[in-house]
Short mmCIF file of C-alpha atoms in Angstrom, two decimals:
data_model
loop_
_atom_site.label_atom_id
_atom_site.label_comp_id
_atom_site.label_asym_id
_atom_site.label_seq_id
_atom_site.Cartn_x
_atom_site.Cartn_y
_atom_site.Cartn_z
CA MET A 1022 102.46 83.30 124.44
CA THR A 1023 101.31 81.83 121.13
CA THR A 1024 103.84 79.94 119.00
CA TYR A 1025 103.59 79.97 115.20
CA ASP A 1026 105.42 78.12 112.48
CA ALA A 1027 106.55 81.42 111.00
CA ILE A 1028 106.35 85.14 111.71
CA VAL A 1029 106.67 87.56 108.81
CA VAL A 1030 107.65 91.15 109.54
CA GLY A 1031 106.26 93.56 106.96
CA ALA A 1032 103.00 93.50 104.96
CA GLY A 1033 104.40 94.79 101.69
CA PRO A 1034 104.30 92.60 98.56
CA SER A 1035 107.35 90.55 99.59
CA GLY A 1036 106.10 89.79 103.10
CA LEU A 1037 102.53 89.07 102.06
CA ASN A 1038 103.58 86.87 99.17
CA CYS A 1039 105.87 84.90 101.49
CA ALA A 1040 103.14 84.55 104.13
CA ARG A 1041 100.57 83.54 101.50
CA LEU A 1042 102.80 80.74 100.19
CA LEU A 1043 103.59 79.46 103.69
CA HIS A 1044 99.93 79.59 104.69
CA ARG A 1045 99.02 77.69 101.52
CA GLU A 1046 101.30 74.86 102.70
CA GLY A 1047 99.37 74.61 105.96
CA LEU A 1048 101.75 76.56 108.22
CA ALA A 1049 100.52 78.79 111.03
CA VAL A 1050 101.74 82.24 110.01
CA LEU A 1051 101.53 85.64 111.72
CA VAL A 1052 102.30 88.89 109.87
CA TYR A 1053 103.31 92.06 111.72
CA GLU A 1054 103.00 95.42 109.95
CA ALA A 1055 104.12 98.69 111.52
CA ARG A 1056 101.77 100.84 109.46
CA GLU A 1057 98.02 100.98 109.84
CA ARG A 1058 97.60 99.77 106.27
CA LEU A 1059 98.76 97.00 103.96
CA GLY A 1060 101.10 97.44 101.04
CA GLY A 1061 104.38 98.91 102.22
CA ARG A 1062 105.56 101.13 99.39
CA ILE A 1063 102.42 100.38 97.40
CA HIS A 1064 100.13 103.27 98.31
CA THR A 1065 97.07 104.20 96.23
CA PHE A 1066 95.34 107.60 96.41
CA HIS A 1067 91.60 107.67 95.71
CA PRO A 1068 90.16 111.09 94.72
CA ALA A 1069 87.24 112.21 96.88
CA ASP A 1070 84.94 112.46 93.84
CA GLY A 1071 85.50 108.84 92.89
CA GLY A 1072 87.85 109.62 90.02
CA PRO A 1073 90.58 107.27 88.79
CA PRO A 1074 93.10 106.28 91.48
CA LEU A 1075 96.64 107.61 91.50
CA GLU A 1076 99.72 105.83 92.80
CA LEU A 1077 101.89 107.45 95.47
CA GLY A 1078 104.25 104.46 95.59
CA ALA A 1079 104.74 101.73 92.99
CA GLN A 1080 103.45 103.27 89.78
CA VAL A 1081 102.73 100.59 87.19
CA VAL A 1082 102.88 96.86 86.55
CA HIS A 1083 105.94 96.35 84.36
CA GLY A 1084 105.65 93.69 81.65
CA ASP A 1085 102.97 91.46 80.18
CA ARG A 1086 104.39 88.42 82.03
CA ASN A 1087 104.52 90.09 85.42
CA PRO A 1088 103.08 87.83 88.18
CA VAL A 1089 100.96 90.77 89.36
CA HIS A 1090 98.52 90.12 86.51
CA GLU A 1091 97.57 86.73 87.93
CA LEU A 1092 97.73 87.78 91.58
CA VAL A 1093 95.25 90.67 91.26
CA GLY A 1094 92.78 88.52 89.32
CA PRO A 1095 91.82 88.00 85.67
CA GLY A 1096 91.00 91.14 83.72
CA ARG A 1097 92.12 93.47 86.51
CA THR A 1098 95.02 95.05 84.65
CA THR A 1099 94.88 97.30 81.60
CA ALA A 1100 97.64 98.57 79.34
CA VAL A 1101 98.78 102.11 80.11
CA PRO A 1102 97.96 104.26 77.04
CA ARG A 1103 101.02 104.99 74.94
CA ARG A 1104 99.53 107.93 73.09
CA VAL A 1105 100.05 110.72 75.56
CA THR A 1106 101.73 114.08 75.23
CA ALA A 1107 105.31 113.57 76.40
CA ARG A 1108 107.43 116.58 77.26
CA ILE A 1109 110.58 117.54 79.14
CA VAL A 1110 111.80 120.47 81.18
CA GLU A 1111 115.36 121.30 80.17
CA ASP A 1112 117.28 124.47 81.02
CA GLY A 1113 114.05 125.92 82.37
CA ALA A 1114 112.20 125.46 79.07
CA ASN A 1115 109.26 123.13 78.42
CA ARG A 1116 109.95 121.11 75.27
CA GLU A 1117 108.79 118.05 73.38
CA MET A 1118 110.24 114.74 74.64
CA GLY A 1119 111.65 114.16 71.17
CA ALA A 1120 114.29 116.80 71.87
CA LEU A 1121 116.15 114.19 73.93
CA SER A 1122 116.89 112.13 70.81
CA PHE A 1123 117.50 114.98 68.35
CA GLY A 1124 121.21 114.97 67.55
CA ARG A 1125 122.02 112.96 70.66
CA ARG A 1126 121.30 109.63 72.32
CA ALA A 1127 118.17 109.58 74.47
CA PRO A 1128 118.54 108.39 78.08
CA TRP A 1129 116.53 105.21 77.46
CA GLN A 1130 118.78 104.41 74.48
CA LEU A 1131 121.85 104.70 76.69
CA GLU A 1132 120.24 102.50 79.34
CA ALA A 1133 119.50 99.89 76.66
CA MET A 1134 123.14 100.09 75.53
CA LEU A 1135 124.27 99.46 79.12
CA GLN A 1136 122.18 96.28 79.32
CA ARG A 1137 124.22 94.82 76.43
CA ALA A 1138 127.58 96.38 77.28
CA PRO A 1139 130.54 94.04 77.96
CA GLY A 1140 133.31 94.75 80.45
CA VAL A 1141 131.42 96.97 82.87
CA THR A 1142 132.37 95.09 86.03
CA GLY A 1143 133.75 97.49 88.61
CA LEU A 1144 132.41 100.57 86.84
CA SER A 1145 129.80 103.00 88.06
CA VAL A 1146 127.06 104.03 85.64
CA GLY A 1147 128.54 107.53 85.61
CA THR A 1148 131.97 106.19 84.64
CA TRP A 1149 130.40 104.07 81.90
CA LEU A 1150 128.47 107.06 80.53
CA ARG A 1151 131.70 109.02 80.23
CA ALA A 1152 133.45 106.01 78.67
CA VAL A 1153 130.88 105.86 75.85
CA GLY A 1154 131.35 109.55 75.15
CA SER A 1155 128.21 110.93 76.76
CA THR A 1156 128.75 114.62 77.41
CA GLY A 1157 126.90 117.93 77.57
CA PRO A 1158 123.09 117.95 77.41
CA GLU A 1159 123.03 114.23 76.56
CA ALA A 1160 124.95 113.36 79.74
CA ALA A 1161 122.84 115.72 81.85
CA ALA A 1162 119.60 114.10 80.66
CA ALA A 1163 120.98 110.58 81.13
CA THR A 1164 122.21 111.41 84.62
CA GLU A 1165 118.77 112.63 85.70
CA TRP A 1166 117.10 109.68 83.98
CA PHE A 1167 119.12 107.23 86.07
CA ARG A 1168 118.47 109.27 89.21
CA GLN A 1169 114.72 109.12 88.67
CA ASN A 1170 114.60 105.46 87.66
CA TRP A 1171 117.07 104.17 90.25
CA ALA A 1172 116.84 106.75 93.07
CA ALA A 1173 120.62 107.03 93.03
CA ASP A 1174 123.30 109.17 91.44
CA PRO A 1175 124.97 107.42 88.46
CA ASP A 1176 128.44 107.86 89.96
CA GLY A 1177 127.35 105.71 92.90
CA LEU A 1178 125.36 103.18 90.87
CA SER A 1179 126.89 99.87 89.80
CA ALA A 1180 126.88 99.55 86.00
CA ALA A 1181 127.23 95.76 86.11
CA ALA A 1182 124.41 95.36 88.63
CA VAL A 1183 122.04 97.63 86.68
CA ALA A 1184 122.71 95.65 83.51
CA SER A 1185 122.31 92.33 85.35
CA ALA A 1186 119.02 93.43 86.95
CA HIS A 1187 117.55 94.29 83.56
CA ARG A 1188 118.69 91.01 82.04
CA GLY A 1189 117.34 89.03 84.99
CA ASP A 1190 113.90 90.61 85.05
CA GLY A 1191 112.09 88.63 82.37
CA VAL A 1192 108.59 90.07 82.88
CA GLY A 1193 108.06 91.03 79.26
CA GLU A 1194 107.03 94.26 77.61
CA GLY A 1195 104.56 97.06 78.26
CA GLU A 1196 103.20 98.88 81.28
CA TYR A 1197 99.87 98.17 82.97
CA ALA A 1198 97.61 99.72 85.58
CA VAL A 1199 95.64 97.76 88.16
CA GLU A 1200 91.89 98.38 88.03
CA GLY A 1201 90.92 100.20 91.21
CA GLY A 1202 94.54 100.86 92.13
CA PHE A 1203 97.73 98.95 92.91
CA ALA A 1204 96.54 98.50 96.51
CA ARG A 1205 94.38 95.67 95.21
CA LEU A 1206 97.54 93.53 95.11
CA PRO A 1207 98.30 93.55 98.86
CA GLU A 1208 94.61 93.18 99.62
CA ARG A 1209 94.47 90.01 97.53
CA LEU A 1210 97.73 88.66 98.95
CA ALA A 1211 96.53 89.22 102.52
CA ALA A 1212 93.25 87.32 102.09
CA GLY A 1213 92.95 84.70 104.82
CA LEU A 1214 96.14 85.73 106.62
CA ASP A 1215 96.55 86.81 110.24
CA VAL A 1216 97.92 90.34 109.79
CA ARG A 1217 98.46 92.64 112.76
CA LEU A 1218 98.46 96.25 111.56
CA GLY A 1219 99.99 99.08 113.56
CA GLU A 1220 102.41 96.75 115.39
CA PRO A 1221 106.05 97.59 114.66
CA VAL A 1222 108.51 94.95 115.84
CA ARG A 1223 110.74 96.37 118.59
CA GLU A 1224 112.96 93.41 119.41
CA LEU A 1225 113.67 89.86 118.38
CA ARG A 1226 115.56 87.10 120.13
CA TYR A 1227 116.56 83.95 118.35
CA GLY A 1228 118.43 80.70 118.49
CA PRO A 1229 118.44 77.75 116.12
CA GLY A 1230 114.83 76.85 115.43
CA GLN A 1231 113.23 79.38 117.77
CA VAL A 1232 112.60 83.13 117.63
CA THR A 1233 110.69 85.44 119.97
CA VAL A 1234 109.32 88.76 118.74
CA ARG A 1235 108.28 91.70 120.87
CA THR A 1236 105.91 94.45 119.76
CA GLY A 1237 104.08 97.11 121.74
CA ALA A 1238 101.16 94.70 122.05
CA GLY A 1239 103.11 91.77 123.48
CA THR A 1240 105.28 88.87 122.35
CA ALA A 1241 104.95 85.91 120.02
CA ALA A 1242 107.20 82.99 119.17
CA ALA A 1243 107.85 81.01 116.02
CA ARG A 1244 110.10 78.39 114.51
CA ALA A 1245 111.18 80.84 111.79
CA LEU A 1246 111.02 84.56 111.09
CA VAL A 1247 111.08 86.35 107.73
CA LEU A 1248 112.20 89.98 107.88
CA THR A 1249 111.11 92.12 104.93
CA VAL A 1250 111.83 95.53 106.48
CA PRO A 1251 114.04 97.70 104.20
CA PRO A 1252 117.67 97.54 105.37
CA ALA A 1253 117.74 101.30 105.82
CA ALA A 1254 114.90 101.01 108.37
CA VAL A 1255 116.06 98.10 110.55
CA GLY A 1256 117.67 100.34 113.16
CA GLY A 1257 114.48 100.26 115.21
CA ILE A 1258 114.66 96.49 115.69
CA ALA A 1259 116.92 95.28 118.47
CA GLY A 1260 118.52 91.85 118.39
CA LEU A 1261 119.66 91.55 114.78
CA PRO A 1262 123.11 89.97 114.29
CA ALA A 1263 125.99 92.42 113.87
CA HIS A 1264 126.93 91.14 110.42
CA LYS A 1265 123.36 91.75 109.25
CA LEU A 1266 123.45 95.31 110.52
CA ASP A 1267 126.72 95.78 108.66
CA ALA A 1268 125.16 94.55 105.42
CA ALA A 1269 122.11 96.76 106.00
CA ALA A 1270 124.34 99.82 106.43
CA ARG A 1271 125.70 99.19 102.94
CA LEU A 1272 122.23 99.10 101.38
CA PRO A 1273 120.87 102.64 101.73
CA ALA A 1274 117.56 103.42 100.07
CA GLY A 1275 117.46 106.34 97.65
CA ASP A 1276 115.39 109.38 98.51
CA GLY A 1277 111.85 109.57 97.19
CA CYS A 1278 108.82 111.81 97.60
CA CYS A 1279 105.47 111.66 95.78
CA ALA A 1280 102.59 114.10 95.82
CA VAL A 1281 99.10 114.40 94.36
CA VAL A 1282 98.33 118.08 93.86
CA THR A 1283 94.62 118.80 93.38
CA LEU A 1284 93.93 122.00 91.45
CA ASP A 1285 90.85 124.10 90.86
CA ARG A 1286 90.55 123.13 87.20
CA PRO A 1287 90.93 120.02 85.04
CA ALA A 1288 93.90 119.23 82.82
CA PRO A 1289 93.31 119.99 79.14
CA GLU A 1290 95.19 116.87 78.00
CA THR A 1291 96.91 113.76 79.29
CA MET A 1292 100.59 114.48 79.71
CA ILE A 1293 103.80 113.09 81.20
CA VAL A 1294 106.77 115.37 81.81
CA PHE A 1295 110.36 114.39 82.59
CA ASP A 1296 112.18 117.17 84.42
CA VAL A 1297 115.77 116.99 83.14
CA ASP A 1298 116.65 119.92 85.41
CA GLY A 1299 116.09 117.72 88.46
CA ARG A 1300 113.36 119.73 90.19
CA THR A 1301 110.26 117.55 89.96
CA GLY A 1302 111.23 114.12 88.58
CA PHE A 1303 108.23 112.89 86.58
CA VAL A 1304 104.94 114.80 86.51
CA ARG A 1305 101.68 113.40 85.14
CA CYS A 1306 98.18 114.70 84.54
CA THR A 1307 95.06 113.24 82.91
CA ALA A 1308 92.68 115.06 80.60
CA GLY A 1309 89.56 116.20 82.45
CA ARG A 1310 91.01 115.57 85.92
CA PRO A 1311 92.17 118.24 88.41
CA GLU A 1312 95.09 116.22 89.87
CA ALA A 1313 98.78 116.43 89.03
CA LEU A 1314 100.96 113.55 90.21
CA VAL A 1315 104.60 114.31 91.03
CA VAL A 1316 107.00 111.38 91.48
CA ALA A 1317 110.43 112.63 92.52
CA LYS A 1318 113.55 110.73 93.51
CA ALA A 1319 117.14 111.58 94.46
CA GLY A 1320 117.77 115.35 94.54
CA ALA A 1321 114.38 116.14 93.03
CA ALA A 1322 112.73 114.57 96.08
CA SER A 1323 114.32 117.10 98.43
CA ARG A 1324 113.35 119.97 96.10
CA LEU A 1325 109.74 118.80 95.97
CA ARG A 1326 109.73 118.30 99.75
CA ALA A 1327 110.87 121.89 100.29
CA ALA A 1328 108.15 123.24 97.97
CA LEU A 1329 105.41 121.30 99.73
CA ASP A 1330 105.69 123.63 102.73
CA ASP A 1331 104.74 126.65 100.59
CA ARG A 1332 101.80 126.38 98.19
CA THR A 1333 102.99 129.39 96.22
CA ALA A 1334 106.37 127.73 95.70
CA LEU A 1335 104.64 124.46 94.84
CA ALA A 1336 102.42 126.17 92.25
CA GLU A 1337 105.47 127.82 90.69
CA LEU A 1338 107.33 124.53 90.56
CA LEU A 1339 104.37 122.77 88.98
CA ALA A 1340 103.81 125.51 86.39
CA VAL A 1341 107.22 124.87 84.81
CA ALA A 1342 106.36 121.22 84.17
CA LEU A 1343 102.66 121.80 83.41
CA PRO A 1344 102.17 125.31 81.99
CA TRP A 1345 98.37 124.93 82.06
CA THR A 1346 98.57 125.12 85.87
CA SER A 1347 100.21 128.57 85.88
CA ASP A 1348 97.00 130.37 86.84
CA ALA A 1349 95.39 127.49 88.75
CA ALA A 1350 94.93 127.43 92.52
CA VAL A 1351 96.15 124.53 94.63
CA LEU A 1352 93.19 123.11 96.56
CA ASP A 1353 94.78 120.14 98.27
CA VAL A 1354 98.01 118.16 98.49
CA THR A 1355 98.42 114.51 99.48
CA VAL A 1356 101.99 113.39 100.10
CA ALA A 1357 103.85 110.11 100.47
CA ASP A 1358 107.30 111.15 101.66
CA TRP A 1359 109.21 107.89 101.44
CA GLY A 1360 112.50 109.49 102.41
CA ARG A 1361 111.05 110.54 105.75
CA ASP A 1362 108.91 107.45 106.31
CA PRO A 1363 110.53 105.64 109.27
CA TYR A 1364 109.36 102.26 107.97
CA ALA A 1365 110.68 102.76 104.43
CA ALA A 1366 113.60 105.21 104.85
CA GLY A 1367 113.58 105.81 101.11
CA ALA A 1368 112.15 104.83 97.74
CA PHE A 1369 113.99 101.55 97.12
CA THR A 1370 117.47 100.09 97.24
CA ALA A 1371 119.68 100.55 94.18
CA PRO A 1372 122.85 98.45 93.71
CA ARG A 1373 125.80 100.62 94.71
CA ALA A 1374 129.15 100.53 92.95
CA GLY A 1375 131.68 98.67 95.05
CA LEU A 1376 128.98 97.21 97.30
CA GLU A 1377 127.55 94.60 94.95
CA ASP A 1378 127.89 91.82 97.55
CA ALA A 1379 125.81 93.63 100.19
CA ALA A 1380 122.44 92.41 98.86
CA ARG A 1381 123.61 88.80 98.86
CA GLN A 1382 124.88 89.14 102.43
CA TRP A 1383 121.61 90.72 103.54
CA ALA A 1384 119.61 87.92 101.92
CA GLU A 1385 121.48 85.01 103.55
CA PRO A 1386 119.49 83.14 106.27
CA VAL A 1387 120.82 82.97 109.83
CA ASP A 1388 120.87 79.66 111.73
CA GLY A 1389 118.05 78.29 109.61
CA THR A 1390 115.79 80.56 111.67
CA LEU A 1391 116.03 84.14 110.39
CA PHE A 1392 115.18 84.68 106.73
CA PHE A 1393 115.14 87.83 104.63
CA ALA A 1394 113.03 89.15 101.77
CA GLY A 1395 112.20 92.48 100.13
CA GLU A 1396 113.48 94.22 97.02
CA ALA A 1397 116.83 94.94 98.71
CA THR A 1398 117.61 91.21 98.78
CA VAL A 1399 117.43 90.99 94.97
CA THR A 1400 118.84 94.37 93.93
CA GLY A 1401 121.44 93.84 91.25
CA GLU A 1402 119.86 90.46 90.49
CA ARG A 1403 116.42 91.74 89.51
CA LEU A 1404 114.86 95.15 89.13
CA PRO A 1405 113.96 96.54 92.58
CA TRP A 1406 110.29 96.94 91.72
CA VAL A 1407 107.17 94.99 92.75
CA GLN A 1408 108.04 91.91 90.73
CA GLY A 1409 111.42 91.76 92.44
CA ALA A 1410 109.77 92.06 95.86
CA LEU A 1411 107.32 89.26 95.02
CA ALA A 1412 110.16 87.02 93.83
CA SER A 1413 112.08 87.65 97.04
CA GLY A 1414 109.06 86.62 99.11
CA GLU A 1415 108.74 83.42 97.11
CA ARG A 1416 112.42 82.62 97.61
CA ALA A 1417 112.18 83.21 101.36
CA ALA A 1418 109.10 80.96 101.58
CA GLU A 1419 110.99 78.16 99.84
CA GLN A 1420 113.90 78.59 102.27
CA VAL A 1421 111.59 78.45 105.29
CA LEU A 1422 109.77 75.36 104.06
CA LYS A 1423 113.04 73.57 103.42
CA ALA A 1424 114.43 74.51 106.84
CA LEU A 1425 111.29 73.45 108.74
CA ALA A 1426 111.07 70.17 106.87
CA THR A 1427 114.46 69.11 108.25
CA ARG A 1428 113.54 69.64 111.93
#
């Protein structure tokens, strides 16, 4: 049995960034990944005709100071065009996005207000919305906005943690796409690492300074282990301490389902649609391309999932968001169902009202031997997106290096 300095479980951005930093310091590191691919919830779809890639997981690089820009290589990110047709579906009607701010506060305005709001400790986002007088169509749009951006219902979402996560992000402004697809990030992070794909960890045994890991292919030992598996998906790993399982149970991941629907004709214009009615989440299409991308979270994820089993129902659902598809035929569908993915168990982990301490408890090391990373360890502290996952991997690497230096 080979012994390593560190074993990292999970080849998403948090695990790979942690492993990269440890490897850079000269440590012998082994990475186990249950899937047959790198990236975790980064998952890029490449059209068969060589067209522009589409993202079935993490969508964009948020901010001009995001570490992703440097990690994927100079000149590999480009600003997402701002001049696109933006529309909504509200009460079954397809309308201009501007309707959300006509005579009412738009959802993004309310979210910006929350970031600056005092005295929100102990409140849910839903309670805060009602406290600031959000009612009727304004409240309905804001509720769905938070569902789609946080994969959680506002009444279960911590207002203080959402505000804190926004304030703690610090990655700047703008949205960017990675040339060739977001999957370039895990590919770059994994360069030079020993990564074992298709090997889910079944059991771990540990004591101070020593851990043994069992997979279907055998066992390995290390002086430290970093677990980046989402808390909602750790049930398949035997040997975790009871208090960690308790913390994991209080960190459920919100439902998410994404689909690329390939049609028999190209889109007439580039468009993004926000479905206020909660049926399809966000829908995007690009002028001259036959694909429609549907990114649905919370209740919209289950509605999309149900429609995926019936192409007629899927076409009808899509036609409400994108009227140009009403007489188009569905040729193919590619799905990333994060809610049913056993290694993700959801989209990501939102900070829940009344459970704000769960992320901190999940992130705490055990016996200087077990360490934890992943967006769930920083939820409520940072936004639970790729930059948060990368930061968690960096923090775990620092903890491991400090612990090993004292032995």
